[in-house]
Structures are given as structure tokens and as C-alpha cells.
Amino acid sequence: MRVHKTDFSTGSVYKNILEVAVPMMIAQLLNLLYNIVDRMYIGRIPEVGTLALTGVGLCFPIITLVTAFTLLFGNGGGPLCAMELGRGNEEEAEKLMGNTFSMLIGTGIILMGIGFTFYKPILYLFGASDVTFPYAGAYIRIYLLGTIFVMISLGMNPFINNQGFGNMGMLTVLIGAVLNILLDPLFIFVFHMGVRGAAVATIISQFFSAVWVLKFLTGPKVSLRLKRSAMKIQWKKVQSIMALGVSGFIMAFTNSLVQVVCNATLQVYGGDLYVGVMTVLNSVREIFTMPVNGLTNGASPVMSFNYGEKAFGRVKKAIGFVTVVCVSYTILAWGILKVIPEVFIRLFNSEPGLIAKGIPALHIYFFGFCFMALQFTGQCVFVALGKSRKATFFSLFRKAIIVTPLTILLPRIPALGVDGVFWAEPISNLIGGCACFITMLLTVLPELKETDGITVRVTEKNK
């Protein structure tokens, strides 16, 4: 099998980004597809579909927390590794990759232990009722068994993409997605396992994705191999990895916090039906943020590598390209959701009551969706260039400082009631997105104007 590798230092910046981003978007689309299929099947379990979907939705904050730790190490070590490659320091890059792997494994074991010990009080804290807990508990008990597989597949995949192997990174997700789509109906309906079947299908799929990542990163086709000698933990490197990865961690962690607060608040003001509506809205949001995630994740290693080489002109081109594409796409997505909201709600559940409440909630939740692109773009640039403090601050600012308080306070306004929970999201997109993007323009672009390192790079290569 021919393995294509993108050289981030030559050719068109736009082509470099797309060569990594397009496979990642395809992979995320497939990953999203199997998550959607998962929820579509669960939502159609005879007689209990709506309750089962709501129960599994209550597990999302726990799943998001696991993802947060993969971002803490994977999204921290990946850009640092790409920068070292840009500087020509392969030994340092290998050590960063090895330390990331060790931290992912250790953290995965700890998270699995905590999850099994405290899942019941956690689920009730997250908004479960006596009616929905049996479904949530049945799903999360099995899902936690695959924690280490998730940590490896999601946390180590950036090291495949950051070496220019976008197609191979896509296969990591493709393997899990295809397996999950095939196994879901088998375990849910044929074996009559319900939500437990969905969880079993998921961990089997994650296992094979993890095996693929390890096989590729220890194989002959990569320039940086995952070596046991590089796995010895060096705390200075771990601190550097966590310092950069903490922004992605906080973004995911605060997403989990917001999900918890939303579910708990909706349980008070609207009951299980509105918790189900929020589960559907979160699923629809995943559909429409997927291309933005794919593009920004694809642009990140290109920016990191060229920033390490001091090719600042190429970094500026990458920033401009990502901004234009992300904003244009999210305006289009907002329009689609405005015109045909019911189509996307029916993907997950066709119960008349849920659709009736879901359509107005969706219109509110996705109002001004284009401002979210500014947050993703600004955040991507800060992480790619190693601006850990700014990346961390804006991760906290939008979710913890804006969304969470608004989710609690707005429903108390009589004119808003339960709709206040849904208004918190567009308000945070406007304020947080603009603040993040404008700060990026004011702080990063002046630095990139100081000098363009292309001449320096060419001179050094000709020595």
C-alpha cells in the first residue's frame, strides 16, 4: 500500500492544509456517522427509544471528560512534535511522542477506575432520574472498559497527522467507524442487548482503531517511531505538553461542565423530554461543527511546522485560509438549519412531542452559528503556535465564564424560562468568538510581520 506524506515546508500552503484536513474531515464524518447511527438505533429501540436516548445522552459529559484527557496530551504533544520536526530535531520529537503515550496510558487506567467507582452518583448529579438511570448506567459501565483504547486512538492519532500522513490518520477513524456501523444493529437488535449492545460495539471498534495506531507508529513508514526508550517520563517534557494541551482539555472539560449544567437545569425546568431535546441538539451540533474541526485540526500541523521553521509568511496564509473557509461554511450551515430543522431532529427521534419542543430550541441554540467559527480559528492558531496561556484563557472564557452562568441564570427570567438554557450558547459564541479572534489578530499577526523566515530557511538548507 502506497503511503502519501505531505511536506509542510514546500508547495502551496492551501494544498498542504487540504491534504491533511480533507482526510481528517472524511474521518470525522465517518466517526460522526457511526455516532449518529448509534443514537439513531438507540432512539428506535421499541417502546423505550426516547428514554434510552436520553439515558445515553446523560453519559456524554463522562465521554467528553475522557476525550478531554486525550486532548490534554495528544493536542499538546502533537504541535510540539511538529515544531521540533520543523527545527530538524527528530530525537526531541520522538521523546515528546513517547512521553505523551505514557501519560495517555496511565491517565486512562486512573479514569477507568474512578468511573467504575463513582458512575452512579455522577450520573444522578448530571441530571439522571430513576427512569433514565438504568439506561445511562448500563451504557457507561461497558463504555468505561474501552477507556484505554479511546486514549490511544484519539491521543496518538495527531502524531500520525503531524508527520504528514493524513490518509493514515483518516484510516484510524475509518476502521472504528465502519466496525461500529456494522456491529451496532447486531448487538442492539439481533442479540437484544439494547443500550448495552451499543456500548459493546463501540469498545470493540475503539480497540481495533487503537491497534491500527500502534501498528503504524511502530512500523517502518514513519520517520518518528514510538519507541520504548522514549516512553520514560521526563516531567519537564510532560509539563510542556500539558501547558499547550491544557487549552484543548479545558475546552472539552468545560463542554462537559456545560452539558452537566444544561441537563441538570433542563431537568428542573422541563423534565426528561427537554434533556432528550438537548441530547438531539448536541448531536446536530456535532454534525455541523465536524468540517470546522477537521479544517482547523488539519491546519494546525502546517502552522506548527512552518512556525518552527520561521516561515511566517506561510503561517499567515494558513490563518487567512482557515478563517475565510470556516466563516463561509458556518454561515451556510446556519441557513440550512434555519430552513429545515425538523430533518435533523428526525434523524434521532420522530416522537411528536420531542419534535415540537426541539424545533424552536434548535432555532435558538444555533442562532449566530457563524461566530463559533471565530472561536475555533483563534483557538487553532494559539495552540498551533504554542501560545498556551491565550489558548487556555479563551477556552475558559467562553464556556466557564459565559455559558455556565448564563445557563443557570437565564431560565430564571420569566419571559425566557426553559428557553434561557438554549440562549446561553449563541450569546457565548458571539462574545467569546469575537474576543478570541480579535485577540489573535492583535497579538499574533504583529509577531508574524517581524520577519519572514523563508529566506533564513532556504539559506540554512543550502549550507
Coordinates of C-alpha atoms in Angstrom, one line a residue:
M1 CA 0.0 0.0 0.0
R2 CA 1.4 3.4 -1.1
V3 CA 1.6 5.9 1.8
H4 CA 1.5 9.5 0.9
K5 CA 3.4 12.0 3.0
T6 CA 2.8 15.8 2.9
D7 CA 5.9 18.0 3.1
F8 CA 4.8 21.0 5.1
S9 CA 7.8 23.1 4.1
T10 CA 7.2 23.2 0.3
G11 CA 4.4 23.8 -2.2
S12 CA 1.1 25.6 -1.7
V13 CA 0.1 26.2 2.0
Y14 CA -3.6 25.7 1.0
K15 CA -2.8 22.4 -0.6
N16 CA -0.8 21.3 2.4
I17 CA -3.7 22.1 4.7
L18 CA -6.2 20.3 2.5
E19 CA -4.0 17.2 2.1
V20 CA -4.2 16.8 5.9
A21 CA -7.6 18.4 6.5
V22 CA -9.7 16.6 3.9
P23 CA -8.8 13.1 5.1
M24 CA -9.4 14.3 8.7
M25 CA -12.8 15.7 7.7
I26 CA -13.7 12.4 5.9
A27 CA -12.5 10.5 9.0
Q28 CA -14.5 12.7 11.3
L29 CA -17.5 12.5 9.1
L30 CA -17.4 8.7 9.3
N31 CA -16.8 8.9 13.1
L32 CA -19.8 11.2 13.3
L33 CA -21.8 8.9 11.1
Y34 CA -21.2 6.0 13.5
N35 CA -22.1 8.2 16.5
I36 CA -25.3 9.2 14.7
V37 CA -26.1 5.7 13.7
D38 CA -25.5 4.7 17.3
R39 CA -28.1 7.2 18.5
M40 CA -30.5 6.5 15.6
Y41 CA -30.6 2.9 16.6
I42 CA -30.9 3.7 20.3
G43 CA -33.7 6.2 19.7
R44 CA -35.6 3.5 17.8
I45 CA -35.4 0.7 20.4
P46 CA -39.1 -0.5 20.6
E47 CA -41.1 1.2 23.4
V48 CA -38.2 2.7 25.2
G49 CA -36.3 4.6 22.5
T50 CA -36.8 8.1 23.8
L51 CA -35.8 7.2 27.4
A52 CA -32.9 5.1 26.1
L53 CA -31.6 8.1 24.0
T54 CA -32.0 10.4 27.0
G55 CA -30.1 8.0 29.2
V56 CA -27.2 7.7 26.8
G57 CA -27.2 11.5 26.4
L58 CA -26.5 11.7 30.2
C59 CA -23.3 9.8 29.6
F60 CA -22.0 12.4 27.1
P61 CA -20.3 14.5 29.8
I62 CA -18.4 11.5 31.0
I63 CA -17.4 10.6 27.5
T64 CA -16.4 14.2 26.9
L65 CA -14.2 14.1 30.0
V66 CA -12.3 11.1 28.7
T67 CA -11.9 13.0 25.4
A68 CA -10.6 16.0 27.3
F69 CA -7.6 14.0 28.6
T70 CA -6.8 12.7 25.2
L71 CA -6.6 16.4 24.1
L72 CA -4.5 17.3 27.1
F73 CA -1.7 15.1 26.0
G74 CA -2.4 14.4 22.2
N75 CA -3.1 18.1 21.3
G76 CA -0.3 19.2 23.5
G77 CA 2.4 16.8 22.3
G78 CA 1.4 16.9 18.6
P79 CA 2.1 20.6 17.8
L80 CA 5.3 20.5 19.9
C81 CA 6.4 17.4 18.0
A82 CA 5.6 19.2 14.7
M83 CA 7.6 22.3 15.8
E84 CA 10.6 20.1 16.7
L85 CA 10.4 18.4 13.3
G86 CA 10.4 21.9 11.7
R87 CA 13.6 22.6 13.6
G88 CA 15.1 19.3 12.5
N89 CA 15.3 17.9 16.0
E90 CA 13.8 14.4 15.5
E91 CA 15.2 12.9 18.7
E92 CA 13.3 15.5 20.8
A93 CA 10.2 14.9 18.8
E94 CA 10.4 11.2 19.5
K95 CA 10.7 11.8 23.2
L96 CA 7.7 14.1 23.2
M97 CA 5.7 11.4 21.4
G98 CA 6.9 8.7 23.9
N99 CA 6.0 10.8 26.9
T100 CA 2.6 11.5 25.5
F101 CA 1.9 7.8 25.1
S102 CA 3.0 7.0 28.7
M103 CA 0.7 9.7 30.1
L104 CA -2.2 8.6 28.0
I105 CA -2.0 5.0 29.3
G106 CA -1.5 6.0 32.9
T107 CA -4.4 8.5 32.8
G108 CA -6.7 6.0 31.0
I109 CA -6.2 3.5 33.8
I110 CA -7.0 6.1 36.5
L111 CA -10.0 7.4 34.7
M112 CA -11.4 3.9 34.3
G113 CA -11.0 3.2 38.0
I114 CA -12.7 6.5 39.0
G115 CA -15.5 5.9 36.5
F116 CA -16.4 2.4 37.8
T117 CA -16.3 3.6 41.4
F118 CA -18.4 6.7 41.1
Y119 CA -20.5 6.4 38.0
K120 CA -23.9 6.2 39.8
P121 CA -23.7 9.4 41.9
I122 CA -22.1 11.1 38.9
L123 CA -24.9 10.2 36.6
Y124 CA -27.5 11.4 39.1
L125 CA -25.5 14.6 39.5
F126 CA -25.6 15.0 35.7
G127 CA -29.4 15.0 35.6
A128 CA -30.4 11.3 35.6
S129 CA -33.7 10.4 37.0
D130 CA -34.8 7.0 38.4
V131 CA -36.4 6.4 35.0
T132 CA -33.4 7.2 32.8
F133 CA -30.6 5.9 35.1
P134 CA -30.9 2.2 34.2
Y135 CA -30.2 3.1 30.5
A136 CA -27.3 5.5 31.4
G137 CA -25.8 3.1 33.9
A138 CA -26.0 0.1 31.5
Y139 CA -24.2 2.1 28.7
I140 CA -21.4 3.7 30.8
R141 CA -20.4 0.6 32.7
I142 CA -19.4 -1.1 29.4
Y143 CA -18.1 2.1 27.7
L144 CA -15.6 2.6 30.5
L145 CA -13.9 -0.7 29.7
G146 CA -12.7 0.8 26.5
T147 CA -11.1 3.9 28.1
I148 CA -7.5 3.0 27.3
F149 CA -8.5 2.2 23.6
V150 CA -10.0 5.7 23.3
M151 CA -6.9 7.3 24.9
I152 CA -4.6 5.6 22.4
S153 CA -6.6 6.0 19.2
L154 CA -7.6 9.7 19.8
G155 CA -4.5 10.8 21.7
M156 CA -1.8 9.3 19.4
N157 CA -3.5 9.9 16.1
P158 CA -2.2 13.5 16.0
F159 CA 1.3 12.1 15.7
I160 CA 0.4 10.4 12.5
N161 CA -1.1 13.6 11.1
N162 CA 1.7 15.8 12.3
Q163 CA 4.2 13.7 10.3
G164 CA 2.2 14.4 7.1
F165 CA 0.3 11.1 6.9
G166 CA -3.2 12.5 6.6
N167 CA -4.6 9.4 4.8
M168 CA -3.3 7.1 7.5
G169 CA -4.8 9.3 10.2
M170 CA -8.1 9.0 8.4
L171 CA -7.9 5.2 8.5
T172 CA -7.6 5.3 12.3
V173 CA -11.1 6.7 12.5
L174 CA -12.4 4.8 9.4
I175 CA -11.6 1.4 10.9
G176 CA -13.6 2.2 14.1
A177 CA -16.5 3.9 12.3
V178 CA -17.1 1.1 9.8
L179 CA -16.9 -1.6 12.5
N180 CA -19.3 0.3 14.8
I181 CA -21.8 0.8 12.0
L182 CA -21.7 -2.9 11.2
L183 CA -21.8 -4.1 14.9
D184 CA -24.4 -1.7 16.2
P185 CA -27.5 -3.4 14.8
L186 CA -26.1 -6.8 15.5
F187 CA -25.6 -6.2 19.3
I188 CA -28.6 -3.9 19.8
F189 CA -31.3 -5.8 17.9
V190 CA -30.1 -9.3 16.9
F191 CA -28.6 -10.1 20.3
H192 CA -31.3 -8.0 22.0
M193 CA -28.7 -6.1 24.2
G194 CA -30.2 -2.6 23.8
V195 CA -28.0 0.2 25.0
R196 CA -25.5 -2.3 26.3
G197 CA -25.1 -3.6 22.8
A198 CA -24.3 -0.1 21.5
A199 CA -21.6 0.2 24.2
V200 CA -20.1 -3.2 23.3
A201 CA -20.0 -2.3 19.6
T202 CA -18.2 1.0 20.5
I203 CA -15.4 -0.5 22.6
I204 CA -14.7 -3.3 20.0
S205 CA -14.4 -0.6 17.4
Q206 CA -12.1 1.5 19.5
F207 CA -9.9 -1.4 20.2
F208 CA -9.2 -2.0 16.5
S209 CA -8.6 1.7 16.0
A210 CA -6.0 1.7 18.8
V211 CA -4.3 -1.4 17.4
W212 CA -4.0 0.4 14.0
V213 CA -2.4 3.5 15.5
L214 CA 0.2 1.5 17.4
K215 CA 1.0 -0.7 14.4
F216 CA 1.6 2.3 12.2
L217 CA 3.6 4.4 14.7
T218 CA 5.9 1.4 15.3
G219 CA 6.2 0.5 11.7
P220 CA 8.8 1.3 9.0
K221 CA 6.9 4.0 7.1
V222 CA 7.1 6.7 9.8
S223 CA 10.1 8.9 10.3
L224 CA 9.3 9.2 14.0
R225 CA 8.7 5.8 15.7
L226 CA 7.1 5.1 19.0
K227 CA 10.0 3.6 21.0
R228 CA 10.0 2.1 24.4
S229 CA 13.2 4.1 25.2
A230 CA 11.3 7.4 24.6
M231 CA 8.5 6.4 26.9
K232 CA 10.4 7.1 30.1
I233 CA 8.6 10.0 31.6
Q234 CA 10.5 13.3 31.8
W235 CA 8.5 15.7 33.8
K236 CA 9.8 18.9 32.1
K237 CA 8.5 17.5 28.7
V238 CA 5.2 16.4 30.3
Q239 CA 4.8 20.0 31.7
S240 CA 5.4 21.4 28.2
I241 CA 2.9 19.0 26.7
M242 CA 0.3 19.8 29.3
A243 CA 0.9 23.5 29.2
L244 CA 0.0 23.5 25.5
G245 CA -2.7 20.8 25.6
V246 CA -4.5 22.4 28.6
S247 CA -6.5 24.7 26.3
G248 CA -8.0 21.7 24.4
F249 CA -8.5 20.0 27.7
I250 CA -10.3 22.9 29.2
M251 CA -12.4 23.3 26.1
A252 CA -13.6 19.7 26.3
F253 CA -13.8 19.8 30.1
T254 CA -15.9 23.0 30.1
N255 CA -18.1 21.4 27.3
S256 CA -18.7 18.6 29.7
L257 CA -19.4 21.1 32.5
V258 CA -21.9 22.9 30.3
Q259 CA -23.6 19.6 29.4
V260 CA -24.0 18.8 33.0
V261 CA -25.3 22.2 33.9
C262 CA -27.7 22.1 30.9
N263 CA -29.0 18.7 31.7
A264 CA -29.5 19.5 35.4
T265 CA -31.2 22.8 34.7
L266 CA -33.4 21.3 32.0
Q267 CA -34.4 18.5 34.4
V268 CA -35.7 21.2 36.8
Y269 CA -37.4 23.4 34.2
G270 CA -38.5 20.9 31.6
G271 CA -38.0 17.3 32.7
D272 CA -36.8 14.3 30.8
L273 CA -38.2 15.4 27.5
Y274 CA -36.0 18.6 27.4
V275 CA -33.0 16.6 28.4
G276 CA -33.8 14.4 25.3
V277 CA -34.0 17.6 23.2
M278 CA -30.6 18.7 24.4
T279 CA -29.2 15.3 23.5
V280 CA -30.5 15.8 20.0
L281 CA -29.2 19.4 19.7
N282 CA -25.7 18.2 20.8
S283 CA -25.8 15.5 18.1
V284 CA -26.8 18.1 15.5
R285 CA -24.1 20.4 16.6
E286 CA -21.6 17.6 16.2
I287 CA -22.7 17.2 12.6
F288 CA -22.2 20.8 11.7
T289 CA -19.0 21.5 13.6
M290 CA -17.3 18.5 12.1
P291 CA -16.0 20.3 9.0
V292 CA -14.7 23.2 11.1
N293 CA -12.9 20.8 13.4
G294 CA -11.4 18.9 10.5
L295 CA -10.1 22.0 8.8
T296 CA -8.6 23.6 12.0
N297 CA -7.1 20.3 13.0
G298 CA -5.6 19.9 9.5
A299 CA -4.2 23.4 9.5
S300 CA -2.6 23.0 12.9
P301 CA 0.4 20.9 12.0
V302 CA 1.0 23.0 8.9
M303 CA 1.1 26.1 11.0
S304 CA 3.2 24.5 13.7
F305 CA 5.8 23.1 11.3
N306 CA 6.2 26.4 9.4
Y307 CA 6.3 28.4 12.6
G308 CA 9.1 26.1 13.8
E309 CA 10.9 26.9 10.5
K310 CA 10.2 30.6 10.9
A311 CA 8.4 30.6 7.6
F312 CA 5.9 33.3 8.9
G313 CA 4.5 34.2 5.5
R314 CA 3.2 30.6 5.1
V315 CA 1.7 30.8 8.6
K316 CA -0.2 34.0 7.7
K317 CA -1.6 32.4 4.6
A318 CA -2.8 29.4 6.6
I319 CA -4.6 31.7 9.1
G320 CA -6.3 33.6 6.3
F321 CA -7.4 30.5 4.5
V322 CA -8.8 28.8 7.6
T323 CA -10.7 32.0 8.6
V324 CA -12.4 32.5 5.2
V325 CA -13.4 28.9 4.8
C326 CA -14.7 28.4 8.4
V327 CA -16.8 31.6 8.5
S328 CA -18.2 31.0 5.0
Y329 CA -19.2 27.4 5.9
T330 CA -20.8 28.2 9.2
I331 CA -23.0 31.0 7.6
L332 CA -24.2 28.3 5.1
A333 CA -24.8 25.8 7.9
W334 CA -26.8 28.3 9.9
G335 CA -29.0 28.9 6.8
I336 CA -29.6 25.2 6.3
L337 CA -30.6 24.7 10.0
K338 CA -33.0 27.7 9.8
V339 CA -34.8 26.3 6.7
I340 CA -35.0 22.5 7.5
P341 CA -34.6 22.0 11.3
E342 CA -37.0 19.1 11.5
V343 CA -35.0 16.9 9.1
F344 CA -32.1 16.9 11.5
I345 CA -34.2 16.3 14.6
R346 CA -35.9 13.3 13.0
L347 CA -32.5 11.7 12.4
F348 CA -32.5 10.8 16.1
N349 CA -36.1 10.6 17.1
S350 CA -39.5 11.1 15.5
E351 CA -41.7 11.4 18.6
P352 CA -44.1 14.3 18.0
G353 CA -43.5 15.8 21.5
L354 CA -39.8 15.9 21.1
I355 CA -40.0 17.4 17.6
A356 CA -42.5 20.1 18.8
K357 CA -40.1 21.2 21.6
G358 CA -37.0 20.6 19.6
I359 CA -37.6 22.9 16.6
P360 CA -37.8 26.2 18.5
A361 CA -35.0 25.1 20.7
L362 CA -32.8 24.4 17.7
H363 CA -33.5 27.8 16.2
I364 CA -32.4 29.5 19.4
Y365 CA -29.4 27.2 20.0
F366 CA -27.9 27.8 16.5
F367 CA -28.6 31.5 16.2
G368 CA -25.5 33.3 15.1
F369 CA -23.7 30.0 14.5
C370 CA -21.1 31.7 12.3
F371 CA -19.5 33.4 15.4
M372 CA -18.5 29.9 16.6
A373 CA -16.0 29.7 13.7
L374 CA -14.1 32.7 15.1
Q375 CA -13.6 30.8 18.4
F376 CA -12.3 27.7 16.6
T377 CA -10.0 29.7 14.3
G378 CA -8.5 31.8 17.0
Q379 CA -8.1 28.8 19.3
C380 CA -6.4 26.8 16.5
V381 CA -3.8 29.5 15.9
F382 CA -3.0 29.9 19.6
V383 CA -2.5 26.1 20.0
A384 CA -0.5 25.6 16.7
L385 CA 1.9 28.4 17.6
G386 CA 2.4 27.3 21.2
K387 CA 0.6 30.3 22.8
S388 CA -0.7 28.2 25.7
R389 CA -1.8 30.9 28.0
K390 CA -4.0 32.6 25.5
A391 CA -5.4 29.3 24.3
T392 CA -6.2 28.3 27.9
F393 CA -7.8 31.6 28.8
F394 CA -10.2 31.6 25.8
S395 CA -11.1 28.0 26.4
L396 CA -12.2 29.0 29.9
F397 CA -13.7 32.3 28.9
R398 CA -16.4 31.1 26.6
K399 CA -17.6 28.0 28.4
A400 CA -16.9 28.6 32.1
I401 CA -17.2 32.3 32.4
I402 CA -20.1 32.9 29.9
V403 CA -22.1 29.8 29.1
T404 CA -22.3 28.2 32.5
P405 CA -23.5 31.2 34.5
L406 CA -26.0 32.1 31.7
T407 CA -27.4 28.6 31.6
I408 CA -28.2 28.9 35.3
L409 CA -29.4 32.5 35.3
L410 CA -31.4 33.0 32.1
P411 CA -34.1 30.3 32.8
R412 CA -35.0 32.3 35.9
I413 CA -36.1 35.2 33.8
P414 CA -39.9 34.6 33.5
A415 CA -40.1 35.6 29.8
L416 CA -37.5 33.0 28.9
G417 CA -38.0 30.0 31.2
V418 CA -36.5 26.8 29.7
D419 CA -35.5 28.7 26.5
G420 CA -32.9 30.5 28.6
V421 CA -30.8 27.3 28.6
F422 CA -30.7 27.4 24.8
W423 CA -30.0 31.1 24.5
A424 CA -26.7 30.7 26.5
E425 CA -25.0 29.1 23.6
P426 CA -25.4 31.8 20.9
I427 CA -24.6 34.6 23.4
S428 CA -21.3 32.8 24.2
N429 CA -20.5 32.3 20.6
L430 CA -20.9 36.0 19.9
I431 CA -18.9 37.3 22.9
G432 CA -16.3 34.5 23.2
G433 CA -15.8 34.0 19.5
C434 CA -15.2 37.7 18.8
A435 CA -12.9 38.2 21.8
C436 CA -10.8 35.2 20.9
F437 CA -10.4 36.0 17.2
I438 CA -9.7 39.8 17.7
T439 CA -7.1 39.0 20.4
M440 CA -5.4 36.6 17.9
L441 CA -5.3 39.2 15.2
L442 CA -3.9 41.8 17.6
T443 CA -1.2 39.6 19.2
V444 CA -0.2 37.0 16.6
L445 CA -0.1 39.0 13.3
P446 CA 2.3 41.6 14.5
E447 CA 4.7 38.9 15.6
L448 CA 4.4 37.3 12.1
K449 CA 5.2 40.6 10.4
E450 CA 8.5 41.0 12.2
T451 CA 10.3 38.8 9.7
D452 CA 9.5 36.1 7.2
G453 CA 11.9 33.1 7.9
I454 CA 11.6 31.7 4.4
T455 CA 14.9 33.3 3.3
V456 CA 16.6 32.0 6.5
R457 CA 15.2 28.5 5.9
V458 CA 16.4 28.3 2.3
T459 CA 19.9 29.7 3.3
E460 CA 20.2 27.0 6.0
K461 CA 19.2 24.2 3.7
N462 CA 21.8 25.3 1.1
K463 CA 24.7 25.2 3.6

